[in-house]
Amino acid sequence: MTEPRRKPPTMKDVAAHAQVSLSTVSYVLNDSGPVAPERRQRVLDAVRVLNYMPNESARKLKRRSPFTIGMIVPDLTNQFFAMVTEGVQKAASARDVLVVLVAPAAAEQPEEKQAQLLRRQRVDGVVYLSGTGSLPAAIHEIARSGPIVLVDEKIPGTGLPAIVAESRKGARAVAAHVLEQGHRNVAVIGGPMALWTARQRLAGYREAFAGAGLDPDAVPVIAGDYQQESGQRIAAELLAADPRPTALICANDLLAIGAMEHCREVGLRVPEDVSIVGFDDLPLSRLLTPRLTSVSQPAREMGYRAAQALFELLDAGEVGPVADLPTTVNLRDSVCPPQEST
Amino acid sequence: MTEPRRKPPTMKDVAAHAQVSLSTVSYVLNDSGPVAPERRQRVLDAVRVLNYMPNESARKLKRRSPFTIGMIVPDLTNQFFAMVTEGVQKAASARDVLVVLVAPAAAEQPEEKQAQLLRRQRVDGVVYLSGTGSLPAAIHEIARSGPIVLVDEKIPGTGLPAIVAESRKGARAVAAHVLEQGHRNVAVIGGPMALWTARQRLAGYREAFAGAGLDPDAVPVIAGDYQQESGQRIAAELLAADPRPTALICANDLLAIGAMEHCREVGLRVPEDVSIVGFDDLPLSRLLTPRLTSVSQPAREMGYRAAQALFELLDAGEVGPVADLPTTVNLRDSVCPPQEST
DNA sequence: CACTGCATCCGAAACGTTTCACTAGTGTCC
DNA sequence: GGACACTAGTGAAACGTTTCGGATGCAGTG
């Protein structure tokens, strides 16, 4: 069944077969030196017949230029993260660089171990996709292994490059939409305030509130952890108020889904009794009933840009300021004007 | 901003700092030779103060034993695949092996390139998560880079080790459940018949049909590609029949979701007008309205087992026969007895 | 004391690349 | 015709490990 598996051919084999020196082979393989067309062809042929593949380990041992990057993602099961990851992979594979993926949630390993893993691999840089957790601790340990670019997160103090979407603007827009429908008694389910996105979104909501003549400080806000379960819990808390809020503005889709679940449980209709909006626009959100109104971020694009920024940082040592990516609000069925109660 | 970044310390530095030879350091680092306790401590200390991390590239260049495996996954956005991936990662990180992830969909690269990537990295083996595509072509190219274990797929001819769930049994059970509700006019939306799972599930359905006294050959079956869109299209086709089927049995959740979408579009109620069941039990399926009845497979476990099987294969050269993993059918709201029509 | 055996330790040769420094060969120009 | 600048090609030294074979010291034998 399993063949004896002989060891793969090396450059030396190629050189021998093509009757040239080792260095010549290397030169043609990466265009790094002059070689006569006739000989070049000889080695190309040899490569073909031997089915030669360069040994990346050996290469990496010598090279300087970036050929593998690390990526840290909190949770692959979250579609948003998955899409960002795809974006990164795409950008990387276009440049033939390898990305080593660290998914801590899956491995339940402490962040310290992740950092070690990355350093052992001598990754040239890392893309850090910020998640539900706190990061400051890990970030600096990781920064030892190379340049970092953040995705979907910004850390104010440090000047770390970050690729983010216009969270604030999108948040303002979606909140404004809710208010335009006539809602005055609204509440917010926020994200973890340690995260930039959570703070930005909240700020955006408050801008919209102020713009509509509401007192932002009067609007109840409870922060969750961006997970469905906490959305469910917080919705229960918020909807217990009297008078009951007619709209719940959620800082991400998972929270919104949790809120919808809670409504389903207690028999509140969405949107007739409670309007709900989310953020992220996960693919699954449009499958819900009612289909969730949400703000979409260009997840793949963010991943792609992040990788590009990292390459730029690696090549040039500096990365030009990147514009925040646009968000768009997708109006669907989970919002309607508040119904006259009784 | 970016510090000058000096090159990381090497074993030589450690050796110098601890006043021992290079080889001694190597010995203590991997317990591969005798060294006096006092000296051992010296190098351990040196490692600590220098914050030394072994260079994996250099290691891999020398070593024989498996320290990196490859994983091919069709589409990270699919939660089922994401969960399997997490399982693999977990098993791998427990053994300190690196997994290099190839996600073709993201990179739109031909399968040939994936195989190359893996070979360049000299992966010791690969776990292949079969997806929507056809595989036979790629498989053999990939097999050159090392042993393979398949997940969620079996290729009959070859004796390739495979980790799968009891698709057939699960399929039979869920179909039986539908029939028990009294449905007699049912139809099947199948998966791509090139895939083992699709064939197994269909076989399971047919067993159930026969068991309930139906003629399996009389039940309409149309094969889709396991994607939502084709579920939608096929549902339209199937439901156009007269009399209209009262239940749609779908080979995976995405197809089922597509079918539900179609029903929503044309105003058919689920489950009153059409009962629908799926397969895979994606996390999102229980969020739908109605919540989808589906067969769940232990995705993470499958990934975990696959990685373990690969290690076994690598260590022992052979892998003991693995039992198919159990499936369970989750009864929810998308099935009810057929309603008397007019 | 010469010999063996054991426990530690070390030097040096790989592993498969890249790349610097150098040689040979060709043609140009005064 | 010799100095010169090129071009094409080579040899060999790295890169950071692992590991084999041999040194070294020292205890215990005969």
PDB file of C-alpha atoms in Angstrom, chain A residues 163-275:
ATOM      1  CA  ILE A 163      -6.691  47.351   9.332  1.00  0.00           C
ATOM      2  CA  VAL A 164     -10.186  48.165  10.422  1.00  0.00           C
ATOM      3  CA  ALA A 165     -13.523  49.071   9.000  1.00  0.00           C
ATOM      4  CA  GLU A 166     -15.406  52.275   9.653  1.00  0.00           C
ATOM      5  CA  SER A 167     -17.063  50.861  12.690  1.00  0.00           C
ATOM      6  CA  ARG A 168     -18.126  54.174  14.058  1.00  0.00           C
ATOM      7  CA  LYS A 169     -19.696  55.342  10.848  1.00  0.00           C
ATOM      8  CA  GLY A 170     -21.501  52.095  10.296  1.00  0.00           C
ATOM      9  CA  ALA A 171     -22.707  52.082  13.851  1.00  0.00           C
ATOM     10  CA  ARG A 172     -23.987  55.603  13.541  1.00  0.00           C
ATOM     11  CA  ALA A 173     -25.806  54.770  10.343  1.00  0.00           C
ATOM     12  CA  VAL A 174     -27.542  51.694  11.635  1.00  0.00           C
ATOM     13  CA  ALA A 175     -28.555  53.394  14.848  1.00  0.00           C
ATOM     14  CA  ALA A 176     -29.833  56.347  12.879  1.00  0.00           C
ATOM     15  CA  HIS A 177     -31.907  53.984  10.802  1.00  0.00           C
ATOM     16  CA  VAL A 178     -33.510  52.583  13.907  1.00  0.00           C
ATOM     17  CA  LEU A 179     -34.294  56.051  15.194  1.00  0.00           C
ATOM     18  CA  GLU A 180     -35.727  57.113  11.853  1.00  0.00           C
ATOM     19  CA  GLN A 181     -38.247  54.371  12.216  1.00  0.00           C
ATOM     20  CA  GLY A 182     -39.532  56.261  15.178  1.00  0.00           C
ATOM     21  CA  HIS A 183     -37.964  54.387  18.072  1.00  0.00           C
ATOM     22  CA  ARG A 184     -37.257  56.525  21.106  1.00  0.00           C
ATOM     23  CA  ASN A 185     -36.918  53.902  23.805  1.00  0.00           C
ATOM     24  CA  VAL A 186     -33.895  51.936  22.690  1.00  0.00           C
ATOM     25  CA  ALA A 187     -31.151  49.990  24.432  1.00  0.00           C
ATOM     26  CA  VAL A 188     -27.688  48.854  23.456  1.00  0.00           C
ATOM     27  CA  ILE A 189     -26.007  45.515  23.855  1.00  0.00           C
ATOM     28  CA  GLY A 190     -22.356  46.392  23.571  1.00  0.00           C
ATOM     29  CA  GLY A 191     -19.185  44.432  23.071  1.00  0.00           C
ATOM     30  CA  PRO A 192     -16.282  44.068  25.499  1.00  0.00           C
ATOM     31  CA  MET A 193     -15.075  47.585  26.113  1.00  0.00           C
ATOM     32  CA  ALA A 194     -11.488  46.429  26.064  1.00  0.00           C
ATOM     33  CA  LEU A 195     -11.901  46.112  22.327  1.00  0.00           C
ATOM     34  CA  TRP A 196     -11.584  49.037  20.013  1.00  0.00           C
ATOM     35  CA  THR A 197     -14.459  47.952  17.821  1.00  0.00           C
ATOM     36  CA  ALA A 198     -16.769  47.798  20.794  1.00  0.00           C
ATOM     37  CA  ARG A 199     -15.847  51.296  21.849  1.00  0.00           C
ATOM     38  CA  GLN A 200     -16.140  52.664  18.342  1.00  0.00           C
ATOM     39  CA  ARG A 201     -19.500  51.139  17.751  1.00  0.00           C
ATOM     40  CA  LEU A 202     -20.822  52.466  20.989  1.00  0.00           C
ATOM     41  CA  ALA A 203     -19.497  55.898  20.116  1.00  0.00           C
ATOM     42  CA  GLY A 204     -21.246  55.696  16.774  1.00  0.00           C
ATOM     43  CA  TYR A 205     -24.516  54.751  18.389  1.00  0.00           C
ATOM     44  CA  ARG A 206     -24.288  57.651  20.764  1.00  0.00           C
ATOM     45  CA  GLU A 207     -23.605  60.052  17.951  1.00  0.00           C
ATOM     46  CA  ALA A 208     -26.781  58.901  16.323  1.00  0.00           C
ATOM     47  CA  PHE A 209     -28.696  59.251  19.559  1.00  0.00           C
ATOM     48  CA  ALA A 210     -27.471  62.783  20.051  1.00  0.00           C
ATOM     49  CA  GLY A 211     -28.220  63.594  16.460  1.00  0.00           C
ATOM     50  CA  ALA A 212     -31.793  62.524  16.950  1.00  0.00           C
ATOM     51  CA  GLY A 213     -32.224  64.641  20.016  1.00  0.00           C
ATOM     52  CA  LEU A 214     -31.889  61.841  22.530  1.00  0.00           C
ATOM     53  CA  ASP A 215     -29.679  62.093  25.551  1.00  0.00           C
ATOM     54  CA  PRO A 216     -27.013  59.477  24.928  1.00  0.00           C
ATOM     55  CA  ASP A 217     -26.429  59.010  28.616  1.00  0.00           C
ATOM     56  CA  ALA A 218     -30.025  58.087  29.107  1.00  0.00           C
ATOM     57  CA  VAL A 219     -29.848  55.119  26.794  1.00  0.00           C
ATOM     58  CA  PRO A 220     -29.147  51.920  28.687  1.00  0.00           C
ATOM     59  CA  VAL A 221     -26.007  50.079  27.610  1.00  0.00           C
ATOM     60  CA  ILE A 222     -24.810  46.728  28.811  1.00  0.00           C
ATOM     61  CA  ALA A 223     -21.587  45.253  27.537  1.00  0.00           C
ATOM     62  CA  GLY A 224     -21.430  41.616  26.532  1.00  0.00           C
ATOM     63  CA  ASP A 225     -18.613  39.510  25.213  1.00  0.00           C
ATOM     64  CA  TYR A 226     -19.600  39.337  21.566  1.00  0.00           C
ATOM     65  CA  GLN A 227     -20.977  35.830  22.008  1.00  0.00           C
ATOM     66  CA  GLN A 228     -24.485  34.654  21.445  1.00  0.00           C
ATOM     67  CA  GLU A 229     -25.055  33.546  24.976  1.00  0.00           C
ATOM     68  CA  SER A 230     -24.294  36.875  26.513  1.00  0.00           C
ATOM     69  CA  GLY A 231     -26.602  38.495  23.982  1.00  0.00           C
ATOM     70  CA  GLN A 232     -29.340  36.289  25.236  1.00  0.00           C
ATOM     71  CA  ARG A 233     -28.658  37.080  28.836  1.00  0.00           C
ATOM     72  CA  ILE A 234     -28.340  40.799  28.342  1.00  0.00           C
ATOM     73  CA  ALA A 235     -31.447  41.002  26.214  1.00  0.00           C
ATOM     74  CA  ALA A 236     -33.364  39.474  29.085  1.00  0.00           C
ATOM     75  CA  GLU A 237     -31.991  42.073  31.404  1.00  0.00           C
ATOM     76  CA  LEU A 238     -32.630  44.993  29.098  1.00  0.00           C
ATOM     77  CA  LEU A 239     -36.118  43.963  28.091  1.00  0.00           C
ATOM     78  CA  ALA A 240     -37.165  43.656  31.691  1.00  0.00           C
ATOM     79  CA  ALA A 241     -37.215  47.448  31.972  1.00  0.00           C
ATOM     80  CA  ASP A 242     -40.472  49.318  32.136  1.00  0.00           C
ATOM     81  CA  PRO A 243     -41.342  50.650  29.717  1.00  0.00           C
ATOM     82  CA  ARG A 244     -39.773  47.904  27.672  1.00  0.00           C
ATOM     83  CA  PRO A 245     -37.379  49.145  24.987  1.00  0.00           C
ATOM     84  CA  THR A 246     -38.790  48.842  21.484  1.00  0.00           C
ATOM     85  CA  ALA A 247     -35.414  48.339  19.867  1.00  0.00           C
ATOM     86  CA  LEU A 248     -32.190  46.570  20.730  1.00  0.00           C
ATOM     87  CA  ILE A 249     -29.035  47.748  19.061  1.00  0.00           C
ATOM     88  CA  CYS A 250     -26.409  45.027  19.201  1.00  0.00           C
ATOM     89  CA  ALA A 251     -22.700  45.491  18.697  1.00  0.00           C
ATOM     90  CA  ASN A 252     -22.381  42.336  16.656  1.00  0.00           C
ATOM     91  CA  ASP A 253     -24.483  39.685  15.027  1.00  0.00           C
ATOM     92  CA  LEU A 254     -23.844  37.027  17.607  1.00  0.00           C
ATOM     93  CA  LEU A 255     -25.203  39.280  20.299  1.00  0.00           C
ATOM     94  CA  ALA A 256     -28.162  40.068  18.082  1.00  0.00           C
ATOM     95  CA  ILE A 257     -28.813  36.411  17.503  1.00  0.00           C
ATOM     96  CA  GLY A 258     -28.730  35.833  21.216  1.00  0.00           C
ATOM     97  CA  ALA A 259     -31.219  38.617  21.651  1.00  0.00           C
ATOM     98  CA  MET A 260     -33.447  37.082  19.024  1.00  0.00           C
ATOM     99  CA  GLU A 261     -33.245  33.772  20.778  1.00  0.00           C
ATOM    100  CA  HIS A 262     -34.339  35.356  23.983  1.00  0.00           C
ATOM    101  CA  CYS A 263     -37.276  36.988  22.267  1.00  0.00           C
ATOM    102  CA  ARG A 264     -38.266  33.699  20.764  1.00  0.00           C
ATOM    103  CA  GLU A 265     -38.150  32.092  24.177  1.00  0.00           C
ATOM    104  CA  VAL A 266     -40.306  34.618  25.922  1.00  0.00           C
ATOM    105  CA  GLY A 267     -42.666  35.053  23.034  1.00  0.00           C
ATOM    106  CA  LEU A 268     -41.751  38.528  21.931  1.00  0.00           C
ATOM    107  CA  ARG A 269     -42.120  39.057  18.228  1.00  0.00           C
ATOM    108  CA  VAL A 270     -39.290  40.489  16.206  1.00  0.00           C
ATOM    109  CA  PRO A 271     -39.627  43.092  14.859  1.00  0.00           C
ATOM    110  CA  GLU A 272     -43.178  43.906  15.909  1.00  0.00           C
ATOM    111  CA  ASP A 273     -42.466  43.948  19.626  1.00  0.00           C
ATOM    112  CA  VAL A 274     -38.741  44.487  19.513  1.00  0.00           C
ATOM    113  CA  SER A 275     -36.628  45.676  16.620  1.00  0.00           C
TER     114      SER A 275
END
